[in-house]
XYZ file of C-alpha atoms in Angstrom:
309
model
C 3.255 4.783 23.793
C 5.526 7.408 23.019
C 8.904 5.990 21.746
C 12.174 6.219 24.604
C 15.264 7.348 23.633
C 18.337 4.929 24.944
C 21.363 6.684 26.827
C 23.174 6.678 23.825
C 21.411 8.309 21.803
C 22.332 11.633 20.492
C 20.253 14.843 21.103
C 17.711 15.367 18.466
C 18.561 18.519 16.386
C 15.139 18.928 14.740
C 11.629 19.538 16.909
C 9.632 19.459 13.616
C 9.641 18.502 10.310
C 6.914 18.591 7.488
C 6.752 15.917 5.075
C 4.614 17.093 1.663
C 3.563 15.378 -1.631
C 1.814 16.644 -4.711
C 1.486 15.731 -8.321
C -1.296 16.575 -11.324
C -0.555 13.509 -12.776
C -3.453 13.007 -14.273
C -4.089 16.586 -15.412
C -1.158 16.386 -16.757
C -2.143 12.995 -18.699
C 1.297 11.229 -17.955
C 1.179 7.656 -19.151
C 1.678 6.039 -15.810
C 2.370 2.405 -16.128
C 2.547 2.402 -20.224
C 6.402 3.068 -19.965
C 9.222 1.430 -18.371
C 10.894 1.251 -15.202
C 12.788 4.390 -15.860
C 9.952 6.243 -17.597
C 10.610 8.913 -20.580
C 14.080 9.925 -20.605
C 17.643 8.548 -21.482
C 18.474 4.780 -21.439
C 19.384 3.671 -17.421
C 20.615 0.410 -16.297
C 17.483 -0.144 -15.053
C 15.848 0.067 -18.633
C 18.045 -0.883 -21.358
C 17.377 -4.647 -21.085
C 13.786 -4.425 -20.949
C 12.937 -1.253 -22.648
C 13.743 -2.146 -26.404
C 12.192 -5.429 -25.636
C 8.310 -4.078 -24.445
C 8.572 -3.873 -21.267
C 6.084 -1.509 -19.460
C 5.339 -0.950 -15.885
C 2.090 -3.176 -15.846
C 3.604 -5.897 -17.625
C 6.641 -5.984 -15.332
C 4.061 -6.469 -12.384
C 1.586 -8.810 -14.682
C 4.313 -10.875 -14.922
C 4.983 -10.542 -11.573
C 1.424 -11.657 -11.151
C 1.354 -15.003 -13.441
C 4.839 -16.092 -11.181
C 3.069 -15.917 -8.415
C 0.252 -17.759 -9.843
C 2.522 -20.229 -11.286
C 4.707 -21.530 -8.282
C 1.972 -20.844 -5.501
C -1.463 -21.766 -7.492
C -2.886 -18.272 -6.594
C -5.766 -17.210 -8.862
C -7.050 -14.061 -9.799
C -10.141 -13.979 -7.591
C -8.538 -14.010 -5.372
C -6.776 -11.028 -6.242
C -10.110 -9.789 -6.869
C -10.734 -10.024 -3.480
C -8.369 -7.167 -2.861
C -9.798 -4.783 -4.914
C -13.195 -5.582 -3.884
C -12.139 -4.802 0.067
C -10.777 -1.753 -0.856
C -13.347 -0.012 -3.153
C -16.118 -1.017 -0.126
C -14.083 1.539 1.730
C -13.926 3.794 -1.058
C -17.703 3.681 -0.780
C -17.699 5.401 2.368
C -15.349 7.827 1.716
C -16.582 10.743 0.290
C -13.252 12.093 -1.478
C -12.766 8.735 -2.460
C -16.242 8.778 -4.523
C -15.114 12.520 -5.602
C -12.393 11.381 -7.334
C -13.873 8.564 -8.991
C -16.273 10.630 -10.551
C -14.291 13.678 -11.998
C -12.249 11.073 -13.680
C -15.349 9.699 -14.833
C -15.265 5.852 -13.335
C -18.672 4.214 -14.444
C -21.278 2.546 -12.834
C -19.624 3.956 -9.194
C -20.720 1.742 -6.385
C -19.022 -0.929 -4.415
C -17.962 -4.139 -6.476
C -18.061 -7.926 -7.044
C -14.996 -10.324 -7.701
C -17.464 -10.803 -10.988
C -16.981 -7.289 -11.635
C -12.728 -7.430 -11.704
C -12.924 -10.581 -13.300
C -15.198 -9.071 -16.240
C -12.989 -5.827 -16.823
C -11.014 -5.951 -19.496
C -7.937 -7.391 -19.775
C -4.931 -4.721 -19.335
C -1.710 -7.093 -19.045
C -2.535 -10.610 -18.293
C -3.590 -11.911 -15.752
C -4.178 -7.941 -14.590
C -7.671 -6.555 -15.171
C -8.748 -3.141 -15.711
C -10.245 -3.241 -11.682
C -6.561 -4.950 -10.505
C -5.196 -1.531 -11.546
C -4.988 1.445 -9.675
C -6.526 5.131 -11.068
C -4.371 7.748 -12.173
C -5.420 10.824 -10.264
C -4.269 14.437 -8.987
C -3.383 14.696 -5.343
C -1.191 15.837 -2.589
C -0.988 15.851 1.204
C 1.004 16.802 3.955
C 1.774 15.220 7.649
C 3.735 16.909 10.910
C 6.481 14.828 12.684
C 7.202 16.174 15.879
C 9.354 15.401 18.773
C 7.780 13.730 21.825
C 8.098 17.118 23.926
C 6.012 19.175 20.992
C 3.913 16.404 20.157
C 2.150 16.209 23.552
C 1.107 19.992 23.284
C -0.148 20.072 19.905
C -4.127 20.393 19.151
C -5.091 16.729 18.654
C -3.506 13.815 20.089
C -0.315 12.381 18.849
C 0.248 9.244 17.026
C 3.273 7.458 17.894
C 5.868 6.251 15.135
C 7.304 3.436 17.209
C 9.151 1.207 14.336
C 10.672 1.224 11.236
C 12.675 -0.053 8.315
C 13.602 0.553 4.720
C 15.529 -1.606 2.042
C 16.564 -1.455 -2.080
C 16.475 -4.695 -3.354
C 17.989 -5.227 -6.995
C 17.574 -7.631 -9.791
C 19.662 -10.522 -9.307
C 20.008 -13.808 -11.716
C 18.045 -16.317 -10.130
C 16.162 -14.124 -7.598
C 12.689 -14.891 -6.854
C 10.097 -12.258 -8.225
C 7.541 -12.514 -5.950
C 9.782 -11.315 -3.269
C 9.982 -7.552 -2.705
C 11.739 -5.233 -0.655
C 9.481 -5.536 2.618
C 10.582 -9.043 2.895
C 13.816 -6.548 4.786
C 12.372 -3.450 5.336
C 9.750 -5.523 7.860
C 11.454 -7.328 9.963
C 13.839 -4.219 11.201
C 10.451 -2.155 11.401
C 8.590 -4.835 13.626
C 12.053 -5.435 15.681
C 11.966 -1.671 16.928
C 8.428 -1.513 17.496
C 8.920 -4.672 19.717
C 5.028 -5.793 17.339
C 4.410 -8.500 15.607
C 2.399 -7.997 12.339
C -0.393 -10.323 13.991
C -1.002 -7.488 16.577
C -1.845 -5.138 13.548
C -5.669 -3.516 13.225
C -4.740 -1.628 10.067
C -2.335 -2.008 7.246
C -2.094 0.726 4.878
C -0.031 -1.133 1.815
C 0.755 0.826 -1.502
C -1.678 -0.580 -3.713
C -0.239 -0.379 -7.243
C -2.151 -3.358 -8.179
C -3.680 -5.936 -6.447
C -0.688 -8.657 -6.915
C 1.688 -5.609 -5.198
C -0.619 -5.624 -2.079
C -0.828 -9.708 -2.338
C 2.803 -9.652 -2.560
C 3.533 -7.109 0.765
C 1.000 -8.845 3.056
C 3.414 -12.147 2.586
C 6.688 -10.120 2.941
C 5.591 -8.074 5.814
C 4.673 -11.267 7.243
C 1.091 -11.634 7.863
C 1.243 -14.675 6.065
C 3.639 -17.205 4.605
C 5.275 -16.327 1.312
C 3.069 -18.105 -1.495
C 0.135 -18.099 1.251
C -1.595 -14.697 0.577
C -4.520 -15.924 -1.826
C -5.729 -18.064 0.877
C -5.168 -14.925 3.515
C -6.869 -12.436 1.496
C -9.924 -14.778 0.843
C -10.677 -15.569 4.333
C -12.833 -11.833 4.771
C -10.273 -10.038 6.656
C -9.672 -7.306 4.389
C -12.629 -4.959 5.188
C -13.204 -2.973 8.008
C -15.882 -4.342 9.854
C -14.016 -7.656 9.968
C -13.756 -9.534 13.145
C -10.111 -10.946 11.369
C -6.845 -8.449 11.117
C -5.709 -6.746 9.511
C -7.923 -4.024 7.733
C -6.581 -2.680 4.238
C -6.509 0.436 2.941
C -9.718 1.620 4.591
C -9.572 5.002 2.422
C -9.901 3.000 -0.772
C -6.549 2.869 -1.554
C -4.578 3.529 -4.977
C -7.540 1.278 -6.693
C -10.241 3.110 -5.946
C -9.337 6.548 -3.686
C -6.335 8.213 -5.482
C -3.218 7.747 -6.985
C -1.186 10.509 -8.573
C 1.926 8.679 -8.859
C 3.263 8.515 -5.334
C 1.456 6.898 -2.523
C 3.380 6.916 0.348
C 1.937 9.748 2.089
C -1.556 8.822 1.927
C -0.698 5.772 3.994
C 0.611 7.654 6.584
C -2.406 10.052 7.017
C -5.242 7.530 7.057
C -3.091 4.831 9.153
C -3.010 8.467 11.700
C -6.868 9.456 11.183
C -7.604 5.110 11.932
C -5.516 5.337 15.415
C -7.606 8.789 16.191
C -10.517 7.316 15.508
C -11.426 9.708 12.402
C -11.660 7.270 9.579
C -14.765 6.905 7.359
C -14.209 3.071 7.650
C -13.121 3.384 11.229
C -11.708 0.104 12.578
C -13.405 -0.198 16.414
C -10.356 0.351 18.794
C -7.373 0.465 16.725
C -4.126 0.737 18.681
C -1.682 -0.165 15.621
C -1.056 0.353 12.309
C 1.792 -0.234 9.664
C 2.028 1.734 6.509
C 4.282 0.313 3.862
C 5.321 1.820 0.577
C 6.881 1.013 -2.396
C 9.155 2.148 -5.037
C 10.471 1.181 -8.495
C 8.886 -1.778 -10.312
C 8.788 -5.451 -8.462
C 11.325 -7.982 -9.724
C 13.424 -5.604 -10.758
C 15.135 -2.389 -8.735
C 12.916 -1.194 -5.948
C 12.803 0.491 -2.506
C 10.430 -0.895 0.724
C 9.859 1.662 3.364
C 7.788 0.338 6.613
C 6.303 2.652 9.250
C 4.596 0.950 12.597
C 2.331 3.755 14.081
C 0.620 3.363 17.539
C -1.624 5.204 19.694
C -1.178 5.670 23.136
């Protein structure tokens, strides 16, 4: 389903662009998540009321975490149950298991909520197994016109939708809400979708409370209603129940080197060509959502619907 272009729209000036990432964070041994919102560097308003204080990365989302846990009764298996979906389709991914091993994860295999209950404790209530890695990586995706698309090697995938917000700290605002709660709704609007029609949903998995946190705001479930969604089995991607998350194993268990947007956007395209190592049977549509900054305070939501024709 290729997207139309209304009368009013303006002639597009670019055929093709190329979108590229890459980053040796973890060669480089930056302390991802240990700092604050701002990282190393001069004092921001972002930073200098919760810098001086403590505040890291983790904690911000830890905190984000116990909220959650606190106004909705979730519990942390089942935020387990998010990390256990997505290192089952580490499992089958071979680069996935690469990458676990030369940064020396032990004990590789696929694992139990026992397991991400039993790791240590990194920021209450966040486990060592809630968190993602810290890895090297880098990738690269083609967006092309509708009129170069069609001639190109393999078949296209369709961006039919989408939608991106900043939300900002605010007295009184909720924390559990993040940025997709307005990035979505414009995304599914323009893709004419709702997120019930999804197969796939490639969410930036930071932790396991971000992902909780997105399925609610891109509206797969009610807000406060995601540990009873992610406990019902539909993560995985043999499930008869949509959507299926993060088939390549995600930030948690497949790679994370700081920025994760584009690997959402390459394995939501290899699920809707039918090239996945935990290939969903007939997917048609996809959503890949990212995120930026640190929840409950500054952040960006960007939401991509992809389809297949």
């Amino acid at each position: 389903m290729p997207p139309t272009r209304s009368a009013t729209s303006p002639p597009a000036r670019c055929k093709v662009a190329l979108l590229t990432y890459g980053s040796t964070a973890h060669s480089d041994a930056r302390r991802i998540g240990t700092m604050g919102g701002g990282g190393a560097g001069a004092p921001s308003p972002l930073s200098n009321m919760t810098d001086p204080y403590g505040m890291t990365l983790i904690s911000n989302y830890a905190m984000v975490a116990r909220r959650h846990m606190h106004q909705y009764g979730t519990t942390s298996e089942q935020l387990a149950r998010i990390a256990v979906a997505t290192r089952a389709h580490a499992m089958r991914n071979p680069q996935a298991v690469q990458a676990m091993t030369d940064l020396e994860f032990q004990d590789i295999r696929e694992i139990t909520v026992e397991d991400v209950l039993n790791s240590r404790m990194i920021a209450d209530p966040l486990h060592l197994l809630d968190c993602c890695m810290v890895s090297d990586g880098g990738g690269a995706v083609v967006i092309a016109a509708p009129e170069v698309a069609r001639d190109c090697r393999k078949k296209p995938v369709w961006i039919i939708g989408s939608g991106e917000a900043t939300s900002y700290s605010e007295n009184g605002s909720d924390i559990t809400v993040s940025a997709a709660a307005q990035s979505a709704p414009r995304a599914w609007a323009e893709a004419d979708v709702r997120p019930d029609e999804i197969d796939v949903a490639m969410i930036y998995d930071s932790f396991t409370i971000t992902v909780l946190v997105m399925l609610e705001d891109l509206g797969f479930c009610k807000k406060g209603e995601g540990g009873a969604f992610v406990s019902e089995q539909r993560l995985r991607f043999d499930s008869p129940l949509k959507p299926a998350l993060n088939t390549d194993g995600g930030g948690l268990s497949s790679n994370h080197p700081g920025m994760r947007g584009i690997f959402l956007l390459i394995e939501a395209t290899r699920q809707l060509r039918g090239e996945s190592t935990s290939q969903v049977p007939d997917a048609r549509l996809a959503v890949a959502h990212g995120n930026g900054g640190m929840l409950a305070t500054s952040h960006t939501g960007g939401t991509i619907v992809l389809a297949r024709d």
